[in-house]
C-alpha positions as a printed NumPy array, in Angstrom:
array([[-20.317,   3.273, -18.535],
       [-22.03 ,   5.227, -15.75 ],
       [-24.049,   3.208, -13.28 ],
       [-27.754,   4.054, -13.123],
       [-29.744,   5.588, -11.604],
       [-27.725,   8.74 , -11.035],
       [-26.469,   9.98 ,  -8.776],
       [-24.907,   6.707,  -7.697],
       [-25.507,   6.078,  -3.985],
       [-22.284,   5.696,  -1.972],
       [-22.342,   4.96 ,   1.754],
       [-19.209,   5.33 ,   3.885],
       [-19.564,   3.111,   6.961],
       [-17.797,   4.642,   9.973],
       [-16.647,   2.14 ,  12.596],
       [-15.057,   3.514,  15.779],
       [-12.355,   4.566,  16.074],
       [-12.446,   5.51 ,  12.398],
       [ -9.444,   7.011,  10.6  ],
       [-10.703,  10.497,   9.811],
       [ -8.55 ,  11.013,   6.718],
       [ -9.808,   7.791,   5.136],
       [-13.421,   8.618,   5.961],
       [-13.304,  11.879,   3.99 ],
       [-11.721,  10.517,   0.8  ],
       [-14.928,   9.285,  -0.92 ],
       [-16.632,  12.644,  -0.359],
       [-13.55 ,  14.502,  -1.579],
       [-13.084,  12.452,  -4.753],
       [-16.45 ,  10.969,  -5.705],
       [-18.423,  13.829,  -4.191],
       [-16.685,  16.304,  -6.517],
       [-17.432,  14.351,  -9.692],
       [-19.961,  16.021, -11.989],
       [-21.23 ,  15.33 , -15.474],
       [-21.061,  17.735, -18.425],
       [-24.143,  19.562, -17.134],
       [-22.612,  20.061, -13.704],
       [-24.856,  17.462, -12.084],
       [-23.341,  15.291,  -9.325],
       [-22.524,  11.745, -10.366],
       [-22.421,  10.363,  -6.811],
       [-24.449,  10.911,  -3.677],
       [-21.959,  10.23 ,  -0.873],
       [-23.367,   9.711,   2.616],
       [-21.626,   8.868,   5.88 ],
       [-23.263,   6.324,   8.169],
       [-22.688,   4.74 ,  11.554],
       [-24.439,   1.624,  12.789],
       [-26.745,   3.603,  15.1  ],
       [-26.545,   7.068,  13.535],
       [-24.499,   8.575,  16.359],
       [-21.169,  10.399,  16.1  ],
       [-18.096,   8.212,  15.587],
       [-14.822,   8.885,  17.375],
       [-11.446,   9.055,  15.627],
       [ -8.064,   8.265,  17.244],
       [ -7.119,  11.941,  16.892],
       [ -9.432,  13.541,  19.437],
       [-12.42 ,  14.493,  17.321],
       [-15.612,  12.769,  16.196],
       [-17.429,  12.617,  12.863],
       [-21.185,  13.157,  12.737],
       [-22.701,  10.872,  10.081],
       [-25.664,  11.56 ,   7.821],
       [-27.608,   8.587,   9.103],
       [-27.67 ,   5.073,  10.449],
       [-27.466,   1.53 ,   9.083],
       [-30.407,   2.146,   6.724],
       [-27.95 ,   4.019,   4.483],
       [-25.876,   0.84 ,   4.272],
       [-28.859,  -1.2  ,   3.075],
       [-29.613,   1.27 ,   0.267],
       [-25.994,   1.7  ,  -0.904],
       [-24.938,   0.908,  -4.448],
       [-21.325,   1.22 ,  -3.323],
       [-20.296,   0.635,   0.294],
       [-16.95 ,   2.037,   1.486],
       [-15.351,   0.873,   4.734],
       [-12.542,   3.321,   5.618],
       [ -9.607,   2.537,   7.87 ],
       [-10.531,   1.754,  11.446],
       [ -9.094,   0.516,  14.723],
       [-12.261,  -1.53 ,  15.327],
       [-10.804,  -4.063,  17.761],
       [-12.909,  -7.165,  17.103],
       [-11.92 ,  -7.135,  13.424],
       [ -8.356,  -5.885,  13.886],
       [ -7.313,  -8.181,  16.729],
       [ -9.668, -11.163,  16.58 ],
       [-10.82 , -11.225,  12.964],
       [-14.452, -11.077,  14.113],
       [-17.433,  -8.848,  13.32 ],
       [-19.94 ,  -8.282,  16.123],
       [-23.645,  -8.93 ,  15.641],
       [-24.755,  -5.491,  14.465],
       [-21.909,  -5.104,  11.999],
       [-22.179,  -8.659,  10.69 ],
       [-25.911,  -8.173,  10.158],
       [-25.357,  -4.885,   8.302],
       [-22.799,  -6.422,   5.942],
       [-25.001,  -9.451,   5.329],
       [-27.935,  -7.167,   4.459],
       [-26.305,  -5.382,   1.514],
       [-28.027,  -5.182,  -1.838],
       [-27.046,  -8.117,  -4.06 ],
       [-25.356,  -5.874,  -6.634],
       [-23.648,  -3.593,  -4.11 ],
       [-20.013,  -2.821,  -4.876],
       [-17.843,  -3.146,  -1.744],
       [-14.743,  -1.031,  -1.159],
       [-12.25 ,  -0.798,   1.699],
       [ -9.579,   1.79 ,   2.407],
       [ -6.478,   0.87 ,   4.407],
       [ -7.359,  -1.24 ,   7.476],
       [-10.999,  -1.314,   6.459],
       [ -9.925,  -4.556,   4.746],
       [ -9.837,  -6.17 ,   8.21 ],
       [-13.588,  -5.595,   8.481],
       [-14.25 ,  -7.167,   5.095],
       [-11.97 , -10.051,   6.019],
       [-13.75 , -10.547,   9.345],
       [-17.077, -10.691,   7.514],
       [-15.72 , -13.421,   5.221],
       [-16.17 , -11.219,   2.162],
       [-12.543, -11.556,   1.062],
       [-12.153, -15.342,   1.352],
       [-10.672, -16.637,  -1.883],
       [-10.355, -13.083,  -3.213],
       [ -7.395, -10.837,  -3.994],
       [ -6.953,  -7.843,  -1.681],
       [ -4.505,  -5.399,  -0.154],
       [ -4.169,  -3.283,   2.979],
       [ -1.561,  -1.031,   4.599],
       [  1.842,  -2.715,   4.312],
       [  2.553,  -2.263,   8.026],
       [ -0.357,  -4.561,   8.933],
       [  0.104,  -7.189,   6.225],
       [  1.58 ,  -9.856,   8.512],
       [ -1.208,  -9.366,  11.045],
       [ -3.804,  -9.555,   8.278],
       [ -2.391, -12.812,   6.92 ],
       [ -2.436, -14.351,  10.367],
       [ -6.127, -13.536,  10.826],
       [ -7.316, -14.218,   7.272],
       [ -5.203, -16.931,   5.622],
       [ -7.893, -17.568,   2.981],
       [ -7.329, -14.119,   1.441],
       [ -4.803, -13.625,  -1.375],
       [ -3.097, -10.54 ,   0.067],
       [ -0.686,  -8.432,  -1.998],
       [  0.715,  -5.641,   0.147],
       [  2.827,  -4.277,  -2.724],
       [ -0.25 ,  -2.917,  -4.52 ],
       [ -1.742,   0.551,  -4.061],
       [ -5.156,  -0.963,  -4.71 ],
       [ -6.679,  -4.223,  -5.908],
       [ -9.743,  -4.371,  -8.158],
       [-11.308,  -7.821,  -7.781],
       [-14.525,  -7.03 ,  -9.587],
       [-17.289,  -6.245,  -7.118],
       [-14.849,  -5.953,  -4.192],
       [-12.005,  -3.428,  -4.251],
       [ -9.411,  -2.751,  -1.559],
       [ -6.733,  -0.095,  -1.173],
       [ -3.484,   0.255,   0.694],
       [ -2.954,   2.765,   3.473],
       [ -4.343,   6.281,   3.736],
       [ -3.65 ,   8.231,   0.522],
       [ -3.96 ,   5.043,  -1.549],
       [ -7.684,   5.463,  -0.915],
       [ -7.51 ,   8.467,  -3.254],
       [ -5.935,   6.274,  -5.935],
       [ -8.722,   3.731,  -5.519],
       [-11.533,   6.298,  -5.62 ],
       [-10.05 ,   7.833,  -8.772],
       [ -9.952,   4.318, -10.218],
       [-13.655,   3.878,  -9.397],
       [-14.407,   7.188, -11.059],
       [-12.321,   6.294, -14.098],
       [-14.024,   2.885, -14.377],
       [-17.517,   4.356, -14.003],
       [-17.222,   7.514, -16.105],
       [-13.922,   7.558, -17.977],
       [-10.541,   9.232, -17.715],
       [-11.676,  12.773, -18.563],
       [-13.869,  13.145, -15.48 ],
       [-11.345,  11.318, -13.276],
       [ -8.559,  13.643, -14.449],
       [-10.742,  16.683, -13.799],
       [-11.39 ,  15.586, -10.206],
       [ -7.701,  14.767,  -9.682],
       [ -6.753,  18.287, -10.761],
       [ -9.359,  19.735,  -8.409],
       [ -7.882,  17.713,  -5.542],
       [ -4.317,  18.612,  -6.656],
       [ -3.265,  14.962,  -6.793],
       [ -1.902,  12.835,  -9.652],
       [ -4.587,  11.076, -11.668],
       [ -2.433,   7.939, -11.595],
       [  0.574,   6.964,  -9.477],
       [  3.192,   4.565, -10.782],
       [  4.454,   1.73 ,  -8.624],
       [  3.014,   0.25 ,  -5.477],
       [  3.458,   0.307,  -1.712],
       [  6.943,  -1.175,  -1.926],
       [  8.414,   2.278,  -2.609],
       [  7.076,   3.498,   0.76 ],
       [  7.98 ,   0.547,   2.998],
       [ 10.527,   1.425,   5.644],
       [ 13.427,  -0.997,   5.763],
       [ 15.327,  -1.069,   9.058],
       [ 19.098,  -0.767,   8.937],
       [ 20.401,  -4.317,   9.373],
       [ 21.968,  -5.092,  12.739],
       [ 25.594,  -6.078,  12.377],
       [ 27.023,  -8.73 ,  14.7  ],
       [ 30.672,  -9.581,  14.881],
       [ 29.768, -13.256,  15.196],
       [ 28.469, -15.294,  12.268],
       [ 28.21 , -13.421,   8.977],
       [ 27.882,  -9.988,  10.577],
       [ 31.501,  -9.033,   9.886],
       [ 31.101,  -9.916,   6.215],
       [ 27.858,  -7.95 ,   5.921],
       [ 29.475,  -4.888,   7.504],
       [ 32.329,  -5.157,   5.007],
       [ 29.92 ,  -5.473,   2.083],
       [ 27.93 ,  -2.416,   3.164],
       [ 31.14 ,  -0.397,   3.212],
       [ 32.1  ,  -1.583,  -0.298],
       [ 28.84 ,  -1.588,  -2.248],
       [ 30.567,   0.179,  -5.145],
       [ 32.729,  -2.904,  -5.756],
       [ 32.018,  -6.155,  -7.526],
       [ 31.449,  -8.701,  -4.754],
       [ 31.216, -12.402,  -5.507],
       [ 30.049, -14.923,  -2.917],
       [ 33.515, -16.464,  -2.493],
       [ 34.989, -13.086,  -1.54 ],
       [ 31.977, -12.447,   0.686],
       [ 32.55 , -15.737,   2.526],
       [ 36.242, -15.012,   2.918],
       [ 35.399, -11.91 ,   4.969],
       [ 33.579, -14.159,   7.455],
       [ 36.456, -16.671,   7.451],
       [ 34.064, -19.465,   6.487],
       [ 33.86 , -22.055,   3.759],
       [ 31.434, -21.195,   0.967],
       [ 28.995, -23.914,   2.058],
       [ 29.027, -22.861,   5.711],
       [ 28.725, -19.193,   4.793],
       [ 25.664, -19.746,   2.595],
       [ 23.955, -21.78 ,   5.304],
       [ 24.754, -19.326,   8.112],
       [ 23.813, -16.337,   5.962],
       [ 20.342, -17.745,   5.281],
       [ 19.872, -18.572,   8.955],
       [ 20.776, -15.024,  10.004],
       [ 19.11 , -12.949,   7.279],
       [ 16.444, -15.171,   5.742],
       [ 17.833, -14.732,   2.227],
       [ 20.783, -15.76 ,   0.061],
       [ 23.959, -13.626,   0.014],
       [ 23.242, -12.555,  -3.565],
       [ 19.649, -11.522,  -2.861],
       [ 20.707,  -9.656,   0.291],
       [ 23.442,  -7.813,  -1.582],
       [ 21.033,  -6.672,  -4.322],
       [ 18.61 ,  -5.45 ,  -1.658],
       [ 21.358,  -3.372,   0.004],
       [ 22.451,  -1.933,  -3.343],
       [ 18.86 ,  -0.943,  -4.126],
       [ 18.399,   0.657,  -0.708],
       [ 21.64 ,   2.628,  -1.158],
       [ 20.467,   3.754,  -4.603],
       [ 17.157,   4.9  ,  -3.117],
       [ 19.035,   6.945,  -0.514],
       [ 21.205,   8.596,  -3.177],
       [ 18.203,   9.321,  -5.389],
       [ 16.458,  10.995,  -2.462],
       [ 19.387,  12.999,  -1.109],
       [ 21.796,  13.824,  -3.963],
       [ 21.863,  15.313,  -7.44 ],
       [ 24.072,  12.53 ,  -8.835],
       [ 23.179,  11.237, -12.286],
       [ 21.58 ,   7.817, -12.702],
       [ 24.758,   6.247, -14.091],
       [ 26.839,   7.747, -11.263],
       [ 24.432,   6.323,  -8.679],
       [ 24.509,   2.955, -10.43 ],
       [ 28.304,   2.826, -10.186],
       [ 28.276,   3.982,  -6.551],
       [ 25.915,   1.137,  -5.677],
       [ 27.773,  -1.542,  -7.616],
       [ 25.211,  -1.94 , -10.386],
       [ 27.663,  -0.786, -13.027],
       [ 25.176,   0.885, -15.361],
       [ 21.965,   2.85 , -15.275],
       [ 20.231,   0.055, -17.196],
       [ 21.015,  -2.461, -14.458],
       [ 19.934,  -0.022, -11.757],
       [ 16.63 ,   0.59 , -13.554],
       [ 16.003,  -3.145, -13.782],
       [ 16.59 ,  -3.804, -10.087],
       [ 14.798,  -0.682,  -8.81 ],
       [ 11.791,  -1.447, -11.001],
       [ 11.681,  -4.996,  -9.642],
       [ 11.982,  -3.772,  -6.043],
       [  9.642,  -0.773,  -5.91 ],
       [  7.805,  -0.788,  -9.227],
       [  9.076,   2.501, -10.704],
       [ 12.106,   3.844, -12.556],
       [ 14.943,   5.8  , -10.889],
       [ 13.706,   9.028, -12.483],
       [ 10.152,   8.532, -11.232],
       [ 11.433,   7.581,  -7.781],
       [ 13.553,  10.732,  -7.583],
       [ 10.657,  12.947,  -8.699],
       [  8.449,  11.417,  -5.988],
       [ 10.858,  11.665,  -3.065],
       [ 13.356,  14.365,  -4.02 ],
       [ 10.539,  16.935,  -4.254],
       [  9.461,  16.086,  -0.735],
       [ 13.006,  16.415,   0.529]])
């Protein structure tokens, strides 16, 4: 049901250097939402702590609508991505920011986009809560905020009165989710069409994480891994894998875990999935053909493993990335 009174007051708190793309998402999505009479459902305002312009990392600044007083009156507070150093590097909020976040209305809904989660974490707002942030900064986030249940595979996490999104465009997914939760799918779909974005995206961040090509060493299990990568279309059992490294099965399993951090079987599935992703992105091969080329044998098996790895089916993955290619 819609929150009252309308329009719902949304404040976007800009912390320097703010990520300009993130900062504009609430205005783009929520600011374009209207009821059946054409009346705005949200009043989106941008604020800085002192009301002055806020720099971005890209050479321009954003002039806000007002100062911290807009934060105090917000019904929903959005903290977009930022390179705010105290939060990003030390996990600390300075006095003015800490005071602003402590002075929110009791029923204020709190939202972060991308690295804005670092600010919420630094303020202690995410302790014991579920959250997400950009996958590239997940390890850093965990080191600073071990009390937070972080899931970097999610595009966004709705933990009731606190919601967090993954990097950049995932902020659009989260704002559409807010709109859908507040006013239903019809209005959310209408805004999504206006913005020329999907109303809902399948899968999570895992489909966008870059995986480096594994370094192959001649020593240890490197020779065996190089052989496996060249023969992914074959059935490879662990005994045959170990034979390529000229090691006993026990020694091979131990050395493999030491060098890769995973078992030979888990590593092999990961390489097969990555090869399937490459073929889905760059070729017109059918799903069953790709499955055989990657050693999965059938399209059903490929679907199972790709779904487990990136959260979507081969067809959906191809539609997402083949179009871009």
